[in-house]
Short mmCIF file of C-alpha atoms and ligand atoms in Angstrom, two decimals:
data_model
loop_
_atom_site.label_atom_id
_atom_site.label_comp_id
_atom_site.label_asym_id
_atom_site.label_seq_id
_atom_site.Cartn_x
_atom_site.Cartn_y
_atom_site.Cartn_z
CA UNK A 1 83.10 68.32 82.91
CA UNK A 2 84.46 66.29 85.98
CA UNK A 3 82.42 66.22 88.75
CA UNK A 4 85.51 64.55 91.14
CA UNK A 5 89.05 66.58 90.39
CA UNK A 6 92.08 64.02 91.53
CA UNK A 7 95.20 66.15 91.67
CA UNK A 8 98.20 64.45 92.57
CA UNK A 9 101.69 65.72 93.95
CA UNK A 10 104.17 66.78 96.20
CA UNK A 11 102.94 63.73 98.14
CA UNK A 12 99.49 64.57 98.63
CA UNK A 13 96.40 63.65 96.68
CA UNK A 14 94.01 65.87 96.40
CA UNK A 15 90.00 65.03 95.83
CA UNK A 16 88.03 67.64 95.17
CA UNK A 17 84.05 67.94 94.68
CA UNK A 18 83.01 69.57 91.65
CA UNK A 19 79.54 69.97 91.32
CA UNK A 20 78.82 72.58 92.80
CA UNK A 21 75.98 73.53 90.19
CA UNK A 22 74.22 70.80 92.14
CA UNK A 23 75.43 71.99 95.23
CA UNK A 24 78.45 69.34 94.87
CA UNK A 25 75.92 66.49 96.43
CA UNK A 26 77.38 63.43 95.80
CA UNK A 27 76.17 60.71 92.92
CA UNK A 28 76.96 57.21 92.56
CA UNK A 29 79.80 58.22 89.82
CA UNK A 30 81.45 60.38 92.13
CA UNK A 31 81.75 57.77 95.04
CA UNK A 32 83.27 55.40 92.83
CA UNK A 33 86.09 57.88 91.98
CA UNK A 34 86.43 58.92 95.04
CA UNK A 35 87.00 55.15 96.64
CA UNK A 36 89.28 54.52 93.47
CA UNK A 37 91.04 57.52 94.59
CA UNK A 38 91.22 56.15 98.02
CA UNK A 39 92.46 52.91 97.03
CA UNK A 40 95.08 54.56 94.55
CA UNK A 41 96.22 57.10 97.77
CA UNK A 42 96.39 54.23 99.48
CA UNK A 43 98.92 51.90 97.75
CA UNK A 44 100.92 54.92 96.21
CA UNK A 45 103.98 54.78 97.78
CA UNK A 46 104.81 58.02 96.72
CA UNK A 47 101.39 59.77 98.37
CA UNK A 48 101.26 60.28 102.25
CA UNK A 49 98.46 62.69 102.62
CA UNK A 50 95.23 62.84 101.30
CA UNK A 51 93.12 66.36 101.09
CA UNK A 52 89.48 66.68 100.64
CA UNK A 53 87.91 69.88 99.58
CA UNK A 54 85.15 71.16 97.89
CA UNK A 55 84.53 75.28 96.86
CA UNK A 56 84.31 78.43 99.04
CA UNK A 57 80.42 78.15 99.13
CA UNK A 58 79.83 74.79 99.06
CA UNK A 59 81.21 71.41 101.17
CA UNK A 60 78.85 68.70 100.14
CA UNK A 61 75.01 68.60 99.56
CA UNK A 62 75.57 65.08 100.86
CA UNK A 63 74.05 62.04 98.97
CA UNK A 64 72.07 63.06 95.66
CA UNK A 65 68.70 62.72 96.50
CA UNK A 66 67.70 61.76 92.96
CA UNK A 67 69.60 58.83 93.14
CA UNK A 68 67.91 57.60 96.58
CA UNK A 69 64.86 57.67 94.31
CA UNK A 70 66.34 55.48 91.95
CA UNK A 71 65.04 51.71 93.08
CA UNK A 72 68.96 50.11 93.65
CA UNK A 73 69.73 46.79 95.54
CA UNK A 74 71.92 47.49 98.50
CA UNK A 75 75.10 46.36 98.59
CA UNK A 76 77.98 46.30 100.18
CA UNK A 77 79.99 46.85 96.81
CA UNK A 78 77.78 49.39 95.73
CA UNK A 79 80.30 52.93 95.57
CA UNK A 80 79.15 54.46 98.38
CA UNK A 81 79.65 51.63 100.54
CA UNK A 82 83.21 51.13 98.54
CA UNK A 83 83.85 55.25 99.55
CA UNK A 84 82.48 54.98 103.34
CA UNK A 85 84.88 51.18 104.15
CA UNK A 86 87.75 53.08 102.51
CA UNK A 87 87.93 56.51 103.84
CA UNK A 88 86.93 54.84 107.60
CA UNK A 89 90.24 52.56 107.18
CA UNK A 90 92.39 54.58 104.65
CA UNK A 91 95.46 54.41 106.73
CA UNK A 92 97.51 57.39 105.82
CA UNK A 93 96.43 61.00 106.99
CA UNK A 94 93.40 62.82 105.73
CA UNK A 95 92.60 66.42 105.83
CA UNK A 96 89.92 68.20 104.59
CA UNK A 97 88.49 72.17 104.03
CA UNK A 98 84.99 72.90 104.46
CA UNK A 99 83.47 75.69 103.23
CA UNK A 100 79.33 76.79 103.14
CA UNK A 101 76.71 73.71 103.96
CA UNK A 102 78.42 70.57 104.62
CA UNK A 103 75.45 68.12 104.31
CA UNK A 104 74.94 64.26 105.43
CA UNK A 105 77.62 62.35 104.41
CA UNK A 106 79.35 66.10 103.82
CA UNK A 107 79.96 65.90 107.57
CA UNK A 108 79.88 62.49 108.46
CA UNK A 109 83.00 61.74 106.00
CA UNK A 110 84.52 64.18 108.19
CA UNK A 111 84.97 61.73 111.28
CA UNK A 112 86.91 59.46 109.51
CA UNK A 113 89.33 62.41 108.79
CA UNK A 114 92.21 63.47 110.83
CA UNK A 115 92.38 67.35 110.56
CA UNK A 116 89.52 69.55 109.79
CA UNK A 117 89.91 73.43 108.37
CA UNK A 118 86.39 75.36 108.59
CA UNK A 119 85.23 78.04 106.35
CA UNK A 120 83.63 80.48 109.02
CA UNK A 121 80.95 80.32 106.79
CA UNK A 122 80.68 76.16 107.37
CA UNK A 123 77.19 75.01 108.78
CA UNK A 124 77.31 71.06 109.30
CA UNK A 125 74.09 69.01 109.35
CA UNK A 126 72.83 65.17 109.51
CA UNK A 127 69.18 65.66 108.88
CA UNK A 128 68.67 62.01 108.52
CA UNK A 129 65.56 61.85 110.83
CA UNK A 130 63.85 64.84 108.83
CA UNK A 131 65.01 62.72 105.36
CA UNK A 132 62.63 59.17 106.37
CA UNK A 133 66.53 57.29 107.43
CA UNK A 134 69.23 56.52 110.08
CA UNK A 135 72.75 58.08 110.57
CA UNK A 136 75.52 56.05 108.31
CA UNK A 137 79.19 56.23 107.96
CA UNK A 138 79.53 55.30 112.17
CA UNK A 139 78.35 58.66 112.97
CA UNK A 140 75.30 56.79 115.69
CA UNK A 141 78.74 56.54 117.33
CA UNK A 142 81.02 58.70 116.50
CA UNK A 143 78.64 61.99 117.23
CA UNK A 144 77.80 61.27 120.85
CA UNK A 145 80.99 60.27 121.48
CA UNK A 146 82.45 63.76 120.16
CA UNK A 147 80.04 65.82 121.57
CA UNK A 148 77.85 64.05 124.25
CA UNK A 149 74.25 62.97 124.08
CA UNK A 150 72.25 66.07 124.21
CA UNK A 151 73.88 67.65 121.56
CA UNK A 152 74.07 64.84 119.18
CA UNK A 153 70.29 64.19 119.84
CA UNK A 154 70.47 68.03 118.45
CA UNK A 155 71.96 67.39 115.21
CA UNK A 156 70.97 63.84 114.97
CA UNK A 157 67.16 63.34 116.30
CA UNK A 158 66.01 67.54 115.83
CA UNK A 159 68.83 67.59 112.76
CA UNK A 160 69.76 71.32 113.38
CA UNK A 161 72.43 72.60 111.69
CA UNK A 162 75.85 73.76 113.59
CA UNK A 163 77.89 76.30 112.76
CA UNK A 164 82.23 76.34 112.56
CA UNK A 165 82.29 78.11 116.06
CA UNK A 166 80.35 75.10 117.58
CA UNK A 167 82.45 72.46 115.46
CA UNK A 168 86.12 73.77 116.44
CA UNK A 169 84.76 73.88 120.84
CA UNK A 170 82.89 70.49 119.90
CA UNK A 171 86.15 68.98 118.55
CA UNK A 172 85.03 68.49 114.66
CA UNK A 173 87.36 71.47 113.38
CA UNK A 174 90.91 71.88 114.16
CA UNK A 175 90.77 75.90 112.69
CA UNK A 176 87.89 78.42 110.97
CA UNK A 177 89.35 80.49 108.67
CA UNK A 178 88.50 82.73 106.24
CA UNK A 179 86.60 80.27 102.89
CA UNK A 180 89.57 82.04 100.24
CA UNK A 181 92.04 80.58 102.63
CA UNK A 182 90.92 77.08 103.94
CA UNK A 183 91.72 74.97 100.56
CA UNK A 184 95.37 76.34 100.98
CA UNK A 185 95.21 75.66 104.70
CA UNK A 186 94.56 72.39 104.58
CA UNK A 187 97.30 72.07 101.55
CA UNK A 188 99.90 73.55 103.64
CA UNK A 189 98.41 71.01 106.35
CA UNK A 190 99.54 68.18 104.43
CA UNK A 191 102.33 68.75 102.97
CA UNK A 192 103.64 69.24 106.54
CA UNK A 193 102.52 66.04 106.52
CA UNK A 194 103.64 64.58 103.67
CA UNK A 195 107.68 65.81 105.19
CA UNK A 196 107.28 63.32 107.61
CA UNK A 197 108.15 59.28 107.57
CA UNK A 198 105.07 57.56 106.19
CA UNK A 199 105.65 55.00 108.35
CA UNK A 200 105.68 56.51 111.61
CA UNK A 201 102.10 58.40 110.40
CA UNK A 202 100.64 54.66 109.58
CA UNK A 203 101.73 53.11 112.69
CA UNK A 204 100.23 56.42 114.49
CA UNK A 205 97.02 56.47 112.86
CA UNK A 206 96.10 53.59 113.38
CA UNK A 207 97.34 52.71 117.00
CA UNK A 208 95.06 56.25 117.77
CA UNK A 209 92.17 54.65 116.03
CA UNK A 210 92.73 51.22 117.05
CA UNK A 211 90.23 51.03 119.98
CA UNK A 212 87.42 52.36 117.81
CA UNK A 213 88.46 49.97 114.72
CA UNK A 214 86.13 47.09 115.43
CA UNK A 215 83.51 48.58 117.01
CA UNK A 216 83.01 51.41 114.30
CA UNK A 217 82.88 49.13 111.40
CA UNK A 218 80.28 46.79 113.43
CA UNK A 219 78.14 49.98 113.65
CA UNK A 220 78.50 51.42 109.87
CA UNK A 221 77.57 47.50 108.44
CA UNK A 222 74.38 48.08 111.68
CA UNK A 223 73.39 51.61 110.45
CA UNK A 224 73.73 50.30 106.38
CA UNK A 225 71.60 47.58 106.82
CA UNK A 226 69.05 49.94 108.22
CA UNK A 227 69.60 52.95 106.52
CA UNK A 228 68.90 50.39 103.16
CA UNK A 229 65.74 49.03 104.71
CA UNK A 230 64.51 52.68 105.36
CA UNK A 231 64.90 53.93 101.95
CA UNK A 232 62.26 52.07 101.05
CA UNK A 233 59.89 53.16 103.05
CA UNK A 234 57.10 55.75 102.65
CA UNK A 235 58.68 58.36 105.07
CA UNK A 236 62.11 58.37 103.13
CA UNK A 237 60.32 57.98 99.64
CA UNK A 238 58.19 61.40 100.81
CA UNK A 239 60.96 62.83 102.14
CA UNK A 240 63.05 62.85 99.07
CA UNK A 241 59.95 63.88 96.91
CA UNK A 242 59.33 66.38 98.51
CA UNK A 243 63.13 67.89 98.10
CA UNK A 244 62.65 67.47 94.28
CA UNK A 245 59.56 69.07 94.25
CA UNK A 246 60.40 71.61 96.08
CA UNK A 247 57.74 71.65 99.01
CA UNK A 248 57.74 70.71 102.39
CA UNK A 249 57.42 66.92 103.59
CA UNK A 250 54.87 65.81 105.12
CA UNK A 251 55.07 63.24 107.47
CA UNK A 252 50.84 62.49 108.69
CA UNK A 253 51.20 58.99 107.77
CA UNK A 254 54.93 57.97 108.70
N1 COA B 1 70.50 66.05 95.42
C1 COA B 1 70.48 66.33 94.34
N2 COA B 1 70.09 67.68 94.59
C2 COA B 1 70.77 68.66 94.80
C3 COA B 1 71.34 67.81 96.59
C4 COA B 1 71.11 66.41 96.76
N3 COA B 1 71.37 66.34 98.16
N4 COA B 1 71.39 69.11 96.97
C5 COA B 1 71.06 69.83 96.12
N5 COA B 1 70.56 70.34 95.24
C6 COA B 1 70.47 70.64 93.70
C7 COA B 1 69.24 70.98 94.21
O1 COA B 1 68.14 70.46 93.82
C8 COA B 1 69.21 72.58 93.09
O2 COA B 1 68.75 72.06 91.71
P1 COA B 1 68.42 72.74 90.90
O3 COA B 1 68.95 73.83 90.24
O4 COA B 1 68.42 72.04 89.57
O5 COA B 1 67.21 73.04 91.12
C9 COA B 1 70.56 72.64 93.21
O6 COA B 1 71.33 71.68 93.50
C10 COA B 1 70.63 73.98 94.40
O7 COA B 1 69.70 73.77 95.44
P2 COA B 1 69.05 74.66 96.08
O8 COA B 1 68.60 73.78 97.14
O9 COA B 1 68.45 75.60 95.45
O10 COA B 1 70.47 75.91 97.01
P3 COA B 1 70.23 76.35 98.12
O11 COA B 1 71.95 77.43 98.32
O12 COA B 1 69.24 77.13 98.65
O13 COA B 1 70.51 75.38 99.25
C11 COA B 1 71.59 73.38 100.69
C12 COA B 1 71.84 74.89 99.76
C13 COA B 1 72.61 72.35 100.56
C14 COA B 1 71.25 74.30 102.23
C15 COA B 1 70.40 72.23 99.87
O14 COA B 1 70.53 72.46 98.66
C16 COA B 1 69.70 71.48 100.79
O15 COA B 1 69.16 71.19 101.42
N6 COA B 1 70.35 70.01 100.34
C17 COA B 1 70.04 68.84 100.24
C18 COA B 1 70.68 68.06 101.67
C19 COA B 1 69.91 67.22 101.65
O16 COA B 1 68.76 67.13 102.23
N7 COA B 1 71.01 66.51 101.62
C20 COA B 1 70.89 64.69 101.68
C21 COA B 1 71.45 64.56 102.95
S1 COA B 1 71.34 62.54 103.28
#
């Protein structure tokens, strides 16, 4: 079954995470499919907005933890990097519908979306420290900016989840809706965007992001290098192995 579904019509490309049995965790091939789709949406003049959505019970459990355990040479051409670079610099509007858990990159990718509609069951978390790694996708810069240092510390150092109401109050989410309506609300908003002049949308988004663009790109590179190093260290190996073995990690030696 296709784990990323792509649908393009009426000026909107909809990218659906479709790996519900693994809680929409994102594998290397899924990152590649999403990066390719974004490149297509960027170049296709008929497409004016993109929607990311999951299932009404789960947005995404983040990176596929089994992939983290596989030996890999970190590279800026790796699919996860291509995806992060493409979404963080994507010129057209991006809308997200988020229901249920949004873990790790399931939350940090939202920092690069323009409009986010959350089901009232949405639960956001960035448990990088609990996994022996560090923030990615520019989240070490963007999250403290969005919510202030202390609330960012709760999310990034303690790795505590926060719910839709808190996300709305902190500005990560535009509106809370019933989970079964989230995808339809996101599509409606994307269709509104798609009816507007594309050059005005693109120039406005670019101007809104201009002050931050270079520092976000630089921070993503720094985070990426540290993250890649930490993937080879004992704390993350223990955290990922413990998850796969369905036990609590033991960090007494890391
Ligand atoms: N990578 C790989 N597989 C994952 C996964 C991930 N990130 N998240 C869930 N899965 C798999 C589980 O291993 C399980 O597989 P199995 O049925 O073969 O045993 C299946 O998806 C269902 O997950 P489960 O944990 O039983 O579901 P749940 O409803 O109890 O909990 C979550 C849902 C999202 C809270 C929980 O799965 C979770 O915490 N996942 C890991 C999140 C994470 O740390 N991601 C990394 C961020 S960098």
